[in-house]
Coordinates of C-alpha atoms in Angstrom, one line a residue:
X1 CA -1.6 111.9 -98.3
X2 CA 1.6 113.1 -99.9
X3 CA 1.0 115.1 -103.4
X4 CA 1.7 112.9 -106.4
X5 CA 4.5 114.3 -108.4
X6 CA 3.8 115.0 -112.1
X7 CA 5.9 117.8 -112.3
X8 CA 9.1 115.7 -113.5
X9 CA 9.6 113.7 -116.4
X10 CA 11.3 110.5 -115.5
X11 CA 10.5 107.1 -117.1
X12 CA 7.9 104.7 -115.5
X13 CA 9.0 102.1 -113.0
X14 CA 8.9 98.4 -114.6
X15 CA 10.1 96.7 -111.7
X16 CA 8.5 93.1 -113.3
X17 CA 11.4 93.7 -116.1
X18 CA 14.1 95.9 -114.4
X19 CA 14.6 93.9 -111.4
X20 CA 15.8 90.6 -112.5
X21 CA 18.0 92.1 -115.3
X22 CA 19.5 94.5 -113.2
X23 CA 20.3 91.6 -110.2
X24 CA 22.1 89.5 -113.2
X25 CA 24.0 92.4 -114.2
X26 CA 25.3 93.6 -110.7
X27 CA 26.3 89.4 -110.1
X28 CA 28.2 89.5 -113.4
X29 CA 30.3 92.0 -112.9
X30 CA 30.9 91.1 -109.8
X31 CA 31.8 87.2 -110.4
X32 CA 33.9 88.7 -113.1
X33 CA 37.2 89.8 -111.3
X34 CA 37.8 91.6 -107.8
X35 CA 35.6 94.0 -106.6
X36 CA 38.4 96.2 -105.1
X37 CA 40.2 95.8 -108.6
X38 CA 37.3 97.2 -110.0
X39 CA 36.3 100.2 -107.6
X40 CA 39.8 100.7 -106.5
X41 CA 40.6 103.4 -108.8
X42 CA 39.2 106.1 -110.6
X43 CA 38.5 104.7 -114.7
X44 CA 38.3 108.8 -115.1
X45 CA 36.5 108.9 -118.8
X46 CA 35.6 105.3 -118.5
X47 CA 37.5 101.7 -119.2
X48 CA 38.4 100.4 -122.2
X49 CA 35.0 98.0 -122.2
X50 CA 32.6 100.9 -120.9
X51 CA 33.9 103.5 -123.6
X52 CA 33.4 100.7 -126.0
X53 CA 29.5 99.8 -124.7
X54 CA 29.1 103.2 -124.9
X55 CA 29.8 103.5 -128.3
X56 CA 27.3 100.3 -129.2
X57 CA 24.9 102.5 -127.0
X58 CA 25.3 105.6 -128.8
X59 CA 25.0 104.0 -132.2
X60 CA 21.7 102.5 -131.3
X61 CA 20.8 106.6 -132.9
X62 CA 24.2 107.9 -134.8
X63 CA 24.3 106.3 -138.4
X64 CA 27.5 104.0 -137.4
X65 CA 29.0 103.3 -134.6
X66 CA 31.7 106.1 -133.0
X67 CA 35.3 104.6 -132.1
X68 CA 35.4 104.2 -128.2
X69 CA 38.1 106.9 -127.9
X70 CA 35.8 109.7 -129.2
X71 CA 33.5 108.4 -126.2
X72 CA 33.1 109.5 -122.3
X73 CA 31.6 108.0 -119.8
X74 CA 29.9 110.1 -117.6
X75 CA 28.0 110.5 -114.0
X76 CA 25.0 111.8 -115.7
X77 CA 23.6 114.0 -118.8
X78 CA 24.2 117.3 -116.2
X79 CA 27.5 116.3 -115.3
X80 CA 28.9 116.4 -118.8
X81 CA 26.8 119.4 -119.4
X82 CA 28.6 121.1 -116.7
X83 CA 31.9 120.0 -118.3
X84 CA 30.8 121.3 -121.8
X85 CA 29.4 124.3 -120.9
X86 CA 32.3 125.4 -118.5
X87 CA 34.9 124.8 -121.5
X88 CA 32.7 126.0 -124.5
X89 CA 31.2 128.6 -124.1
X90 CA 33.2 129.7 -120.5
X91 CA 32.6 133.0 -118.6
X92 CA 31.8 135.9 -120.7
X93 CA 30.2 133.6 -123.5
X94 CA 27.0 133.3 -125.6
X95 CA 24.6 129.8 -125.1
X96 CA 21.9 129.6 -127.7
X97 CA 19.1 128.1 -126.4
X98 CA 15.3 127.3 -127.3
X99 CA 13.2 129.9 -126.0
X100 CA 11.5 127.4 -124.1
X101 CA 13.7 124.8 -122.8
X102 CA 15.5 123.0 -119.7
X103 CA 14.9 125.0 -117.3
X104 CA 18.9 123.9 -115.3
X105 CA 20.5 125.8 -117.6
X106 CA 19.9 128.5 -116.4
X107 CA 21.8 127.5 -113.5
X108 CA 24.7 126.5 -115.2
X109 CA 24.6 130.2 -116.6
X110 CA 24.7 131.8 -113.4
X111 CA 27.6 129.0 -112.1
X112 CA 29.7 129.5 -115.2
X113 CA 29.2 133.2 -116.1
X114 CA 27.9 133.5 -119.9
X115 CA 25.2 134.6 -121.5
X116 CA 21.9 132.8 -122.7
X117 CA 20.6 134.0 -126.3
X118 CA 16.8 132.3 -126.7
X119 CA 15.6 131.4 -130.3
X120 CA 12.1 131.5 -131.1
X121 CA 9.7 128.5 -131.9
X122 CA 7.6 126.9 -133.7
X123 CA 6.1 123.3 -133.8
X124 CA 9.3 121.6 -135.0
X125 CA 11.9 123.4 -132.4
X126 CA 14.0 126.4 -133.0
X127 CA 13.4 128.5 -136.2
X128 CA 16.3 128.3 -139.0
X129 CA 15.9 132.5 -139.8
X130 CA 16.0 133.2 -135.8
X131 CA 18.8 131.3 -135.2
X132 CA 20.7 132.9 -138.2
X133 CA 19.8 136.2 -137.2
X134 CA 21.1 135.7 -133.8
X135 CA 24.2 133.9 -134.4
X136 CA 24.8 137.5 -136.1
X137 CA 23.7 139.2 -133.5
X138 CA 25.2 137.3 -131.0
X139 CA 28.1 135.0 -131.6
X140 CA 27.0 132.1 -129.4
X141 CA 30.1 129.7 -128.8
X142 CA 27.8 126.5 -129.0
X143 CA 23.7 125.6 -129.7
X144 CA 22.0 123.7 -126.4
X145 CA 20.0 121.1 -128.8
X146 CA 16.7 119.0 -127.8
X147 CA 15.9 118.3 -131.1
X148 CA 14.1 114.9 -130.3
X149 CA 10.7 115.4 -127.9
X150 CA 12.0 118.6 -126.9
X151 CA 11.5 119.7 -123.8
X152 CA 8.5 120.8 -122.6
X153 CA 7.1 121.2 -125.8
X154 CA 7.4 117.5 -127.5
X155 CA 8.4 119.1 -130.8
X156 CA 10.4 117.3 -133.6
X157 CA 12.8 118.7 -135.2
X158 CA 12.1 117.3 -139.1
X159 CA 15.1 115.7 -141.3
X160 CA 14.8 118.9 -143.6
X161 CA 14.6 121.6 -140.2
X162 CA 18.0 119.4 -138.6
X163 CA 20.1 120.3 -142.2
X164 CA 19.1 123.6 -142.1
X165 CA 20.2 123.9 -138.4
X166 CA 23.4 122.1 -138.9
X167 CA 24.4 123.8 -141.9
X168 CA 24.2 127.1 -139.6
X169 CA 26.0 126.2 -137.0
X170 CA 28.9 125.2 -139.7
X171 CA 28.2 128.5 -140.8
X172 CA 29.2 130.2 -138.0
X173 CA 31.3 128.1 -136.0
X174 CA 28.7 127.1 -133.1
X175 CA 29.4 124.1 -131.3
X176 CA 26.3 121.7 -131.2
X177 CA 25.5 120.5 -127.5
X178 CA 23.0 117.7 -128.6
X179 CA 20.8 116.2 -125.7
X180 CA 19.2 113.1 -127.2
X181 CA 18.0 111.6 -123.9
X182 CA 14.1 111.2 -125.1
X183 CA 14.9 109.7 -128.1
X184 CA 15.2 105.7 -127.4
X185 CA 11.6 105.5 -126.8
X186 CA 9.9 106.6 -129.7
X187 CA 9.9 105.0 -133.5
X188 CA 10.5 106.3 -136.7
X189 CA 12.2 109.5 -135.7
X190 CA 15.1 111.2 -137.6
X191 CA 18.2 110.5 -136.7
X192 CA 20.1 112.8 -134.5
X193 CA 21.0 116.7 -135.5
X194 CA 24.6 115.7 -134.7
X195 CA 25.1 113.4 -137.7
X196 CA 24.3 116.5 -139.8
X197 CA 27.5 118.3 -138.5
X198 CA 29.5 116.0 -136.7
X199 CA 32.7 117.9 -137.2
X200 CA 30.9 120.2 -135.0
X201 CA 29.3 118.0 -132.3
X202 CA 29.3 116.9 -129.0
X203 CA 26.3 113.8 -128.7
X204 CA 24.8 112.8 -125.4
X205 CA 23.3 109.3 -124.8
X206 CA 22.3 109.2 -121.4
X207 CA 19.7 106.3 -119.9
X208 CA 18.0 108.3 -117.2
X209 CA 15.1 109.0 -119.2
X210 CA 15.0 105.5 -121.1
X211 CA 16.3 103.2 -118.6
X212 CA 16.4 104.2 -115.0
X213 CA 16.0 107.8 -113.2
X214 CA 19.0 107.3 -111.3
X215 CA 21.5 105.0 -113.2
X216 CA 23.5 108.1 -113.5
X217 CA 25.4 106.9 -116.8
X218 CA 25.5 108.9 -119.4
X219 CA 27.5 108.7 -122.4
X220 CA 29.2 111.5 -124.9
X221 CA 30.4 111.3 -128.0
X222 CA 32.7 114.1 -129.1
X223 CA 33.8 115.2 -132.5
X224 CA 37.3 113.2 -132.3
X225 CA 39.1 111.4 -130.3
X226 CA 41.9 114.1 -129.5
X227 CA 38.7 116.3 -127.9
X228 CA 38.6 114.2 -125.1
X229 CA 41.6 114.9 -123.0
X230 CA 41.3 118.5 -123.9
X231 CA 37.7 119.3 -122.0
X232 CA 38.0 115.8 -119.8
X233 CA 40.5 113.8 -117.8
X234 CA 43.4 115.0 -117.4
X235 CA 41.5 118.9 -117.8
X236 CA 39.2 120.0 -115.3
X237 CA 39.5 117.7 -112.0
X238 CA 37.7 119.5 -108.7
X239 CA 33.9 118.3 -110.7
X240 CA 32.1 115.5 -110.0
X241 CA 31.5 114.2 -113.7
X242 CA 33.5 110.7 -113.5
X243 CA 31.0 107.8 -113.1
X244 CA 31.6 105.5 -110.8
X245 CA 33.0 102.4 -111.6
X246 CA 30.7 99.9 -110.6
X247 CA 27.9 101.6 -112.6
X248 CA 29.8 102.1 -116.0
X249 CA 30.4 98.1 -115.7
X250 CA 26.9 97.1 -114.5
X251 CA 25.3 99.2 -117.6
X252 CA 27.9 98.0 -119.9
X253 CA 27.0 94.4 -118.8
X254 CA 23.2 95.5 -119.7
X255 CA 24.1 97.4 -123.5
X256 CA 26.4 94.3 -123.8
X257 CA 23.5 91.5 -123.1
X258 CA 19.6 92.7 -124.1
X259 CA 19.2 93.9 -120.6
X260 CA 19.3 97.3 -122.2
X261 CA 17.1 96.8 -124.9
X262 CA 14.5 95.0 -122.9
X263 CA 13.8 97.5 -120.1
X264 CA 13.8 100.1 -123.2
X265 CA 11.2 98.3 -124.4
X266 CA 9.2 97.6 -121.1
X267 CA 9.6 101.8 -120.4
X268 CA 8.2 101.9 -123.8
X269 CA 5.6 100.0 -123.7
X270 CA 4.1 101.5 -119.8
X271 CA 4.7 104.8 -121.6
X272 CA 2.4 103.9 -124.0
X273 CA -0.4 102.5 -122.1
X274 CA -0.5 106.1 -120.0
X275 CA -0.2 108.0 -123.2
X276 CA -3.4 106.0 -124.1
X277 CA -5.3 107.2 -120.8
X278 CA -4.1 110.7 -121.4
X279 CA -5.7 109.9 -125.2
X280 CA -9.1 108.9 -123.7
X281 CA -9.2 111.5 -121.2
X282 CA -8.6 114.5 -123.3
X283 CA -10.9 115.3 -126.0
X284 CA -10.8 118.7 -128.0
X285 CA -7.7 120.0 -125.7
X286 CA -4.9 121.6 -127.7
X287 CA -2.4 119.1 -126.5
X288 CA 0.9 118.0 -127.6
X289 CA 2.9 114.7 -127.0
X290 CA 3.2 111.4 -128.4
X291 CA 2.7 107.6 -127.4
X292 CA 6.6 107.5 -126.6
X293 CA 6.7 110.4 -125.2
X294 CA 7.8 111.5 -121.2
X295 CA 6.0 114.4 -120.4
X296 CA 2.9 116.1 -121.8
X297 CA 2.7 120.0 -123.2
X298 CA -0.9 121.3 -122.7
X299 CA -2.2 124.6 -124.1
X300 CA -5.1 126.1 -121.9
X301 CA -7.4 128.7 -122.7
X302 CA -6.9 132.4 -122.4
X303 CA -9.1 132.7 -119.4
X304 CA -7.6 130.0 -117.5
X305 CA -3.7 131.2 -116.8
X306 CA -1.2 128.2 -116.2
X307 CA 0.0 130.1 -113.2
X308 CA -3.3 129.9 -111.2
X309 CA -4.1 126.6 -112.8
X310 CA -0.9 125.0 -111.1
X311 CA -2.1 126.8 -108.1
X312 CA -5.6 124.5 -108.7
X313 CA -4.3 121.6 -109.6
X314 CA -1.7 121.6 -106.6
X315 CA -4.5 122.5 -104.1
X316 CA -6.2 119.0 -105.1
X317 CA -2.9 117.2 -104.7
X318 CA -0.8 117.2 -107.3
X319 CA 2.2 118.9 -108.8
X320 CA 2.6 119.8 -112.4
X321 CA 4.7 123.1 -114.1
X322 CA 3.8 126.4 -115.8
X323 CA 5.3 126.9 -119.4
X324 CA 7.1 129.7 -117.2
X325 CA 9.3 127.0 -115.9
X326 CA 11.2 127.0 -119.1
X327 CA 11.0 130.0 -120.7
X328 CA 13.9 132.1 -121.8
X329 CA 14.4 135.4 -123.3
X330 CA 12.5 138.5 -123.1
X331 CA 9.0 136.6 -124.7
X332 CA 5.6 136.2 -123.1
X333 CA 5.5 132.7 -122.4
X334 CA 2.9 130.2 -124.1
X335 CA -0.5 129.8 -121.6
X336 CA 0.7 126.6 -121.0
X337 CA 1.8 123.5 -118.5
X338 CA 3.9 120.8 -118.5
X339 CA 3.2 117.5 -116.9
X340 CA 4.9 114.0 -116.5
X341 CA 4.1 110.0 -117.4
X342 CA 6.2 108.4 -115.6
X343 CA 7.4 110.0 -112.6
X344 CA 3.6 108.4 -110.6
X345 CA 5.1 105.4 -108.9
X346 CA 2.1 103.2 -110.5
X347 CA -0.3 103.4 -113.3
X348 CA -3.2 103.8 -110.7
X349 CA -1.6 106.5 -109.2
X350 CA -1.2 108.4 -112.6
X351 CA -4.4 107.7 -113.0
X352 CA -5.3 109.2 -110.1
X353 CA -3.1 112.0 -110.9
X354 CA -4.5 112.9 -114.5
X355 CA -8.0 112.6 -112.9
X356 CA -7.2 115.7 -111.0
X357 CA -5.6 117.8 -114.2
X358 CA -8.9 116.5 -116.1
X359 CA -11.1 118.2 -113.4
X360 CA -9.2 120.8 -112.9
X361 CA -9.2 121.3 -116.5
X362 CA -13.2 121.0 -116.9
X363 CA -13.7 123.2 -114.1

């Protein structure tokens, strides 16, 4: 039997919603002009009507809704973080970055040639005083962001913690990369760190963690409109970050229509009923997460390292991650592991999944 993967952090599968809404939106856009018309050509930073559906997307978390020609469309969250990155902060540069945080970056370090600079942590996400004292220090040319369910730790940046960033990054001239991509599925959150210093910001919306894995459309929103040519189309042109047509229409068709907004809310709700197993199965565990939430951050005792509990909990069959996966900087990392909700094809299988991290975790 082939391990279950718990190691990612993708949404659930809700086929019983997704697969009807998606069918209507592919017949749409298709009965709606020529097919070559429409995937003749490169749209480069999107059409007209996909910058525009962007926009409505991205406002579903910015206080008001962006003009279309502040907006890209994009083959992905990574793909615009490649383009960012590369123009940004460039070969030579300083990236600040949460001491724990996505682990690809440093990837795009090594590709691109600049420096990472890792803040230290609390429960809400970066601390205000580190991050000063290191923009001192350091200089960083822009501020990776997860402010919303960071990852892997869950953490919220509060309303009062996301002024107190911004009004640092104004401070000393840091460009905010903000990476909202957990935030459509929970309630009652603040609204992005990017509306605190938008002057300064460059928003991504993407739907690969609310939506579907592999829609690959991803939206940014850039401080203004004349931005966009400067870092985009017509700049840097041997990448791969344009989207391809058909998919910027078909998820325009769904923000357009409540496609969108009900497989949201079907992710949402399987989410939920997994956190809820998670809730019954773990009593007295220092655990973080949320009902919304994508992935789970699990603090294990001293005498139990995450590194040899992996090694455990892979031996019985299943993959999850050791806080080491996303650590940065010179710190000891937290005794900790990360696992995932959704990426278990099923809810039994999850089940079947946490069953294993439960024993593995009472052994």
């Amino acid at each position: 039997m082939n391990p279950i993967n718990m190691s990612g952090n993708l949404p659930p599968l809700v086929p019983h919603v997704f697969d009807d809404i998606y069918r209507a939106a592919i017949a749409q856009v298709l009965d709606e002009g020529s097919p070559n018309s429409l995937i003749g050509a490169h749209q480069f930073c999107g059409s007209e009507r996909d910058r525009t559906a962007g926009s409505r997307f991205a406002a579903l978390r910015l206080p008001e809704i962006p003009s279309e020609d502040r907006v890209v469309v994009a083959n992905g969250t990574q793909s615009i973080l490649s383009m960012l990155l590369h123009s940004l902060v460039g070969k030579g540069g300083c990236l600040a970055i949460e001491a724990l945080s996505y682990p690809t970056m440093r990837q795009f370090a090594d590709i691109f040639a600049f420096r990472l600079s890792a803040i230290p942590m609390d429960s809400e996400g970066i601390e205000p005083e580190a991050f000063e004292s290191m923009c001192r220090k350091d200089a960083p040319s822009a501020y990776y962001a997860l402010p919303t369910l960071q990852n892997p730790t869950t953490a919220i940046m509060s309303m009062e913690r996301r002024q107190a960033v911004a009004e640092i990054c104004r401070r000393y001239n840091v460009a905010i990369i903000e990476d909202d991509i957990y935030s459509l599925l929970p309630r009652d959150i603040p609204p992005p760190l990017s509306s605190f210093a938008p002057e300064l910001s460059w928003y991504i919306l993407g739907t690969a963690k609310s939506m579907a894995a592999a829609l690959k459309v991803a939206y940014l929103v850039a401080p203004k409109a004349e931005d966009v040519p400067k870092l985009f189309w017509p700049g840097v042109r041997a990448t791969y970050w344009m989207c391809a047509p058909i998919n910027a229409a078909v998820a325009s068709r769904l923000i357009e229509g409540d496609g969108a907004t009900c497989i949201i809310d079907a992710v949402r709700t399987e989410t939920r009923e997994r956190q809820a197993l998670i809730a019954a199965c773990f009593t007295g565990a220092d655990l973080r997460t949320m009902p919304e939430c994508l992935h789970v951050w699990l603090h294990l005792p001293e005498e139990r390292p995450a590194e040899k509990f992996v090694e455990l909990v892979g031996s019985l069959g299943v993959n999850i991650s050791p806080s080491a996966t996303y650590a940065f900087g010179n710190r000891t990392p937290p005794n900790a592991i990360r696992f995932g909700t959704g990426t278990a094809r099923d809810r039994a299988t999850f089940q079947r999944g946490l069953d294993t991290i439960i024993q593995a975790y009472n052994c």
